[in-house]
Backbone as numpy.savetxt, mean C-alpha at the origin, in Angstrom:
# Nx Ny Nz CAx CAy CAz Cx Cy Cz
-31.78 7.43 -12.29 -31.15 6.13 -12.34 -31.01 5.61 -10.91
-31.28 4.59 -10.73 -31.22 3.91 -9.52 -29.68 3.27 -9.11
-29.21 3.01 -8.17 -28.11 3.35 -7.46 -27.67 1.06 -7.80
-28.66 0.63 -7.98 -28.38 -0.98 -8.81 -28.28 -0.55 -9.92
-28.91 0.25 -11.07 -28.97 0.68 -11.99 -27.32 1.05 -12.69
-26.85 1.93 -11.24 -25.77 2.76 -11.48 -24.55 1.44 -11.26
-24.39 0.79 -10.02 -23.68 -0.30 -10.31 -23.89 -1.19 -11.83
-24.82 -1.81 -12.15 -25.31 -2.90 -13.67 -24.29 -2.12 -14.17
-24.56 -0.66 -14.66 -23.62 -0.22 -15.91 -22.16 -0.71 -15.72
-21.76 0.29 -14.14 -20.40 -0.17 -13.55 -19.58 -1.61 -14.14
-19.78 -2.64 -14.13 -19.30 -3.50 -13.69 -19.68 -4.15 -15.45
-20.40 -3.63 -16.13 -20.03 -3.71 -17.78 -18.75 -3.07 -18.29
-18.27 -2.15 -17.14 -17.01 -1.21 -17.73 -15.77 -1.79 -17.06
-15.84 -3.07 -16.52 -14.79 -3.33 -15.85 -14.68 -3.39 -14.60
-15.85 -2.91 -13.52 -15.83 -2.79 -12.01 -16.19 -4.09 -11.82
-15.79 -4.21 -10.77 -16.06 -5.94 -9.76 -16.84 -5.62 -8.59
-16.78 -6.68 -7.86 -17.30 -6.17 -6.23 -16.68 -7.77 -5.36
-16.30 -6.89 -3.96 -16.55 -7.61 -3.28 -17.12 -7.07 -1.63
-17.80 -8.67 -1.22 -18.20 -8.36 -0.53 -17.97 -8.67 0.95
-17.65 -8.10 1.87 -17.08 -8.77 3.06 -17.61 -7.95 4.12
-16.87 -8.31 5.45 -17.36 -7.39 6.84 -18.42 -6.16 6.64
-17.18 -5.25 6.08 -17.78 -3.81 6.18 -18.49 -3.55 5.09
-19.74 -4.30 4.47 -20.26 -4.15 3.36 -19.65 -4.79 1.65
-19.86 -4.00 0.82 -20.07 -4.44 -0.77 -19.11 -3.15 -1.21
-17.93 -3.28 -1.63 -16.95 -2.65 -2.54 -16.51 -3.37 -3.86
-16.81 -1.61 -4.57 -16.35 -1.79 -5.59 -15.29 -1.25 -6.35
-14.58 -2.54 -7.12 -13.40 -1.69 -7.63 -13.33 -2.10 -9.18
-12.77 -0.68 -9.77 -12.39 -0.69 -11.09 -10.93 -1.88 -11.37
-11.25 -2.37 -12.24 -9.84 -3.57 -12.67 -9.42 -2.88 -14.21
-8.54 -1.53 -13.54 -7.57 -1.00 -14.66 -6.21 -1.51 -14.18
-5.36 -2.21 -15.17 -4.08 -2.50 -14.62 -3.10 -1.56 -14.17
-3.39 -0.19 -14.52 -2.33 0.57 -13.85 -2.21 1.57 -12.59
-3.75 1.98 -12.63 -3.60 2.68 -11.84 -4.46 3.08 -9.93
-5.03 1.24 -9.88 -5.03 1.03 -8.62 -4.45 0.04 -7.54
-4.62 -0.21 -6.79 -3.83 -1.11 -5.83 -4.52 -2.84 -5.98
-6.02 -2.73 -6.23 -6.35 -4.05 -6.07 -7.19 -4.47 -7.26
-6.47 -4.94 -8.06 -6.97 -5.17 -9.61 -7.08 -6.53 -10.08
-7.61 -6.85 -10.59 -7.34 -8.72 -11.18 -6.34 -9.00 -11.07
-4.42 -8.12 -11.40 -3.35 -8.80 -11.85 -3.23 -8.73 -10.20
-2.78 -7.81 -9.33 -2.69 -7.19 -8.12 -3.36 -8.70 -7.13
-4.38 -8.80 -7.22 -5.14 -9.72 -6.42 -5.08 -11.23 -6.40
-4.74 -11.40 -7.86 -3.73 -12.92 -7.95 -2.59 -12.83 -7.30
-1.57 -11.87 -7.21 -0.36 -12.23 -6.75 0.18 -12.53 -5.07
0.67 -13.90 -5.46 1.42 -14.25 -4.22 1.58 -13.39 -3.09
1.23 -13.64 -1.78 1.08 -12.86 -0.35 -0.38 -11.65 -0.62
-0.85 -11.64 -1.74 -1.97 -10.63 -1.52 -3.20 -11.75 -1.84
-2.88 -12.77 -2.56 -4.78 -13.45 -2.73 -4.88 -13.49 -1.15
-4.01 -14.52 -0.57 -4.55 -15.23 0.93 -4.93 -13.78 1.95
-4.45 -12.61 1.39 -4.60 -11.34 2.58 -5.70 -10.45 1.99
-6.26 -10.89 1.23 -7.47 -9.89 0.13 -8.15 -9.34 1.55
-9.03 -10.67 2.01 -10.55 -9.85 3.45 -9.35 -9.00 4.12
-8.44 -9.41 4.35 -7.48 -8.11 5.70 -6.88 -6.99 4.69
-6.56 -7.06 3.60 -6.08 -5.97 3.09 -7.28 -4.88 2.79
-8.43 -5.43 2.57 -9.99 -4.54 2.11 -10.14 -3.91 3.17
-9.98 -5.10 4.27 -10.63 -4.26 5.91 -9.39 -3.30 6.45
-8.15 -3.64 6.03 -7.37 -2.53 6.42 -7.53 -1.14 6.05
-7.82 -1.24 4.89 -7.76 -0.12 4.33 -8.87 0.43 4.21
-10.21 -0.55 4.46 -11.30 1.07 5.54 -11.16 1.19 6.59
-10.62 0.48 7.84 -10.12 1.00 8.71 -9.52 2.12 8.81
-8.19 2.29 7.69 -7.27 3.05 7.59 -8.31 4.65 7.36
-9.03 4.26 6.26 -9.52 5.55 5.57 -8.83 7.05 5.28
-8.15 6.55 4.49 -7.22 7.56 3.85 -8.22 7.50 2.13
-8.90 8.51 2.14 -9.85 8.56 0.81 -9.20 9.26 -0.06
-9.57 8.13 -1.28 -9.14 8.93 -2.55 -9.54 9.70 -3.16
-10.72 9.12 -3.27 -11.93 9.71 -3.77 -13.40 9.50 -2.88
-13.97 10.46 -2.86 -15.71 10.20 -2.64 -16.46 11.22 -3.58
-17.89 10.17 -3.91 -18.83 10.79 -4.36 -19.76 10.48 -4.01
-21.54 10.66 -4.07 -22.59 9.44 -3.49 -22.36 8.42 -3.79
-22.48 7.75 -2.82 -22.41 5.93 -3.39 -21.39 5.10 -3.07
-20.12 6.21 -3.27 -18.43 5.52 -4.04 -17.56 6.62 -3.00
-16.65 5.60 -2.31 -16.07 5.68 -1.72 -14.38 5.00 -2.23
-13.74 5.87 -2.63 -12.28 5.22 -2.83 -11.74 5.21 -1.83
-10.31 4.22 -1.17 -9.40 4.32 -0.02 -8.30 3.98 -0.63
-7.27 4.37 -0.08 -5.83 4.06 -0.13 -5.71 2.43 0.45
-4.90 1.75 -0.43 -4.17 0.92 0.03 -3.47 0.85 1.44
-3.65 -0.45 2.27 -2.80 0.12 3.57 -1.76 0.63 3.17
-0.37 1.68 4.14 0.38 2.33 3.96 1.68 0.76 3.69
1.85 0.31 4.46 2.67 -0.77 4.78 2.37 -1.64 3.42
1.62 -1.66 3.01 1.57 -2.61 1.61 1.60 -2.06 0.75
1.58 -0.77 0.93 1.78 0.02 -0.74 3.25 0.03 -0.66
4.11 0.58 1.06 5.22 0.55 1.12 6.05 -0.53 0.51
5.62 -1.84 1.35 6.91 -2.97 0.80 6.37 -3.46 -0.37
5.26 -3.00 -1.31 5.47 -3.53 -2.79 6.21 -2.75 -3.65
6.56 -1.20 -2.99 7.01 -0.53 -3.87 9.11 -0.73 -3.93
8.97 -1.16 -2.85 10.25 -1.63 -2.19 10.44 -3.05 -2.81
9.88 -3.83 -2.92 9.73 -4.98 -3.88 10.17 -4.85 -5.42
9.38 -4.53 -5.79 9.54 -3.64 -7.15 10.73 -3.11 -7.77
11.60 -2.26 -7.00 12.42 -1.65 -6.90 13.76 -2.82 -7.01
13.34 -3.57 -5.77 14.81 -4.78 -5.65 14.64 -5.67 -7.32
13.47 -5.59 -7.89 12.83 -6.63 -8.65 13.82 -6.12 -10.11
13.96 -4.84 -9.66 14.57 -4.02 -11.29 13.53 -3.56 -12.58
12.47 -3.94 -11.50 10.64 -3.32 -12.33 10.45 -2.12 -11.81
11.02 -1.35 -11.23 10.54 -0.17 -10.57 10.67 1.03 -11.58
9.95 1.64 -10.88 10.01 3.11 -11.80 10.79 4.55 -11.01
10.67 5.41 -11.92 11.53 6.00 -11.49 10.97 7.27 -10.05
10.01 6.76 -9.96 9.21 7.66 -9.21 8.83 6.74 -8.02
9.36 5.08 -7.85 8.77 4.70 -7.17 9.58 4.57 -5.71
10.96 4.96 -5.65 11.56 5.38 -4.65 10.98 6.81 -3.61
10.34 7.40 -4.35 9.78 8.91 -3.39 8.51 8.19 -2.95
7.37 7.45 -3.58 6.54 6.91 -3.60 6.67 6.08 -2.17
7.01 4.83 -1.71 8.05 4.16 -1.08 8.41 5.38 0.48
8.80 6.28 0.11 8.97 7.21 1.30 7.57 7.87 1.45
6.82 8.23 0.82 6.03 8.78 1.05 4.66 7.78 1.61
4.55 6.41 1.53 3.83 5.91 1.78 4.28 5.41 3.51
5.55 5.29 3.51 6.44 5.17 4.76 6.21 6.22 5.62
6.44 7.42 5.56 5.51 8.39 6.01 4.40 8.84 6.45
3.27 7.95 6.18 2.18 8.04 6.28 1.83 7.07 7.34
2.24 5.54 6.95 2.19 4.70 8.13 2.89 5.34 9.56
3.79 5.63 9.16 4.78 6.68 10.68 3.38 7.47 11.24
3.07 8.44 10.84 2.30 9.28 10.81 0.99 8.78 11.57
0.35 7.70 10.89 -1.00 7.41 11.31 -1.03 6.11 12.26
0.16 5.42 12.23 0.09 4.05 12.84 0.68 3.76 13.90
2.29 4.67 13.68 3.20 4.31 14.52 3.57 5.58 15.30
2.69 6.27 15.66 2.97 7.32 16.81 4.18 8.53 16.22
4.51 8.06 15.06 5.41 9.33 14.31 6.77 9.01 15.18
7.18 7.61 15.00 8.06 6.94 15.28 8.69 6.29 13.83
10.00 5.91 14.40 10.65 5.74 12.72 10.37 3.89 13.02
9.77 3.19 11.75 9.88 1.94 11.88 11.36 0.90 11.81
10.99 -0.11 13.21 12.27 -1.20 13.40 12.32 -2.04 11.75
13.25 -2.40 11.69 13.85 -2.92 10.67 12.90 -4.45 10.71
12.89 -5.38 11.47 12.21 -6.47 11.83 10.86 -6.13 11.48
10.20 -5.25 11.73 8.20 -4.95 11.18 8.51 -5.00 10.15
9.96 -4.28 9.08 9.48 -3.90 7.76 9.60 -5.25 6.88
11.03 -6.14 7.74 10.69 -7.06 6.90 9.57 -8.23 7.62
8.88 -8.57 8.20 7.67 -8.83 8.65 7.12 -8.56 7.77
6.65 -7.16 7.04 5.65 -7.25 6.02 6.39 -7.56 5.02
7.52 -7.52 4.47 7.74 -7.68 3.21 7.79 -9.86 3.62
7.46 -10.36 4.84 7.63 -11.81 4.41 5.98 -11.90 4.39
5.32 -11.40 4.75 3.42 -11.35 5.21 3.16 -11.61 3.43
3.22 -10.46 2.74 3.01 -10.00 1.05 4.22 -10.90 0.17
4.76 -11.39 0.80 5.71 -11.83 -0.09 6.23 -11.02 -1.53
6.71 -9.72 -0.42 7.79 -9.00 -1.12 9.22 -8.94 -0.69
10.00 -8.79 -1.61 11.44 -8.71 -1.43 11.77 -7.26 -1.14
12.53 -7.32 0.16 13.36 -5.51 1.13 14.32 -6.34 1.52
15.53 -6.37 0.47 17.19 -6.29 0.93 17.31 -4.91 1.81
18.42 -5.57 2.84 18.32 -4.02 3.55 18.94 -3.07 2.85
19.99 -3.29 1.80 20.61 -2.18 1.27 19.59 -1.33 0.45
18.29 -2.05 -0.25 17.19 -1.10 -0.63 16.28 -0.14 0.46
16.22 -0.73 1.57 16.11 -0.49 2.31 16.48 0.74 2.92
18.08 0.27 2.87 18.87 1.76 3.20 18.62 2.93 2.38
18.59 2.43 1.10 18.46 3.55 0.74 17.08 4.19 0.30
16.14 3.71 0.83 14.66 4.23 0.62 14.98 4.92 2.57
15.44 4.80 3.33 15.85 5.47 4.49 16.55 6.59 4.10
17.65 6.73 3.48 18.37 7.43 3.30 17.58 8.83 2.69
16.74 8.60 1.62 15.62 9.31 0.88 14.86 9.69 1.71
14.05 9.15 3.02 13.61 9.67 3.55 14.49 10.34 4.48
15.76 9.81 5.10 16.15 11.27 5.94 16.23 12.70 4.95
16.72 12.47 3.71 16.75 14.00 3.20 15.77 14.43 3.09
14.12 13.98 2.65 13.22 14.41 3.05 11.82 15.02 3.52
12.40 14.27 5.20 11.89 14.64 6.37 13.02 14.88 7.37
14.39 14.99 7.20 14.93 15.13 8.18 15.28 14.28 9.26
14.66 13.11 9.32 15.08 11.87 10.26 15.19 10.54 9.81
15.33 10.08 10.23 14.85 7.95 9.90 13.57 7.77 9.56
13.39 7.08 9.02 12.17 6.40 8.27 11.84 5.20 9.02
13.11 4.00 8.59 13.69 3.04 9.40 14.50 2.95 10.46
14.41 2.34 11.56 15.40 2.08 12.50 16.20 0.61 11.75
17.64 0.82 11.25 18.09 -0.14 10.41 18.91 -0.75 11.79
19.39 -1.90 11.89 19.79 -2.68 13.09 21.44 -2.61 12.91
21.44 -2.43 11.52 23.19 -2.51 11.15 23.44 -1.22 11.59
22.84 -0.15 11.63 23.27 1.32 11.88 22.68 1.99 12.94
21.43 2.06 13.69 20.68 2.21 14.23 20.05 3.42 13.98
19.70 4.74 14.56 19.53 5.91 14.04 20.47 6.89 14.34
20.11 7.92 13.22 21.35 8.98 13.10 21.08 9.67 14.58
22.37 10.23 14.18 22.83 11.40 15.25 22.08 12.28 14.78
């Protein structure tokens, strides 16, 4: 089977494509269980950021998956972060999406920010970029979750600054 062949089928099952900078990606449009899906890609602060959110996240290259051909990536860290933080203030969240939320917070620390805890001002920066909602008290307490753990700040919160 030829590798057009192998896309034609693809995209009878629901795959899309787009195409920008770094080539022709393709993604499955299941509503639950990826980051950039038909419902995902309509919504407010993500249509206008689609080319920068695609190119972020091969930049980023945090792979989900690879096989020949197919290359999965993670969502940037910062946008998986403040939607899950969104979500959460929204009273749509799940119950898993507070560790989620730290753990994606973590990762941006990790790969972006020198393994520094992020200022309070970047986080809501992205949550006004995506047009998601981060009250700081959600906030606090997606910090709080991450000091137990990792042991430190997540956030540098401005009302508190960092722990002792």
């Amino acid at each position: 089977m030829t590798e057009a062949a192998l896309w034609k089928g693809l995209e009878t099952k629901g795959y899309g494509q787009h195409t920008g900078q770094h080539g022709q990606f393709y993604f499955h449009f299941q509503q639950r269980a990826d980051w950039l899906n038909k419902a995902t890609a309509r919504m407010p602060g993500v249509v206008e950021h689609i080319d920068s959110l695609v190119e972020a996240a091969v930049a980023q290259d945090a792979v989900l998956f690879r096989q020949p051909g197919l290359k999965v990536v993670a969502a940037p860290w910062e946008y998986a972060f403040i939607k899950k933080v969104s979500r959460i203030t929204q009273g749509t969240g799940r119950q898993y999406d507070a560790s989620d939320a730290v753990a994606y917070l973590h990762q941006f620390i990790a790969t972006s920010n020198r393994g520094r805890p992020v200022k309070l001002p970047t986080v809501q920066d992205w949550g006004q970029r995506y047009k998601a909602l981060c009250p700081v008290e959600i906030l606090q307490q997606i910090n709080d979750l991450y000091h137990r753990t990792y042991g430190t700040d997540g956030i540098l919160l401005a009302s508190r600054g960092a722990r002792r």
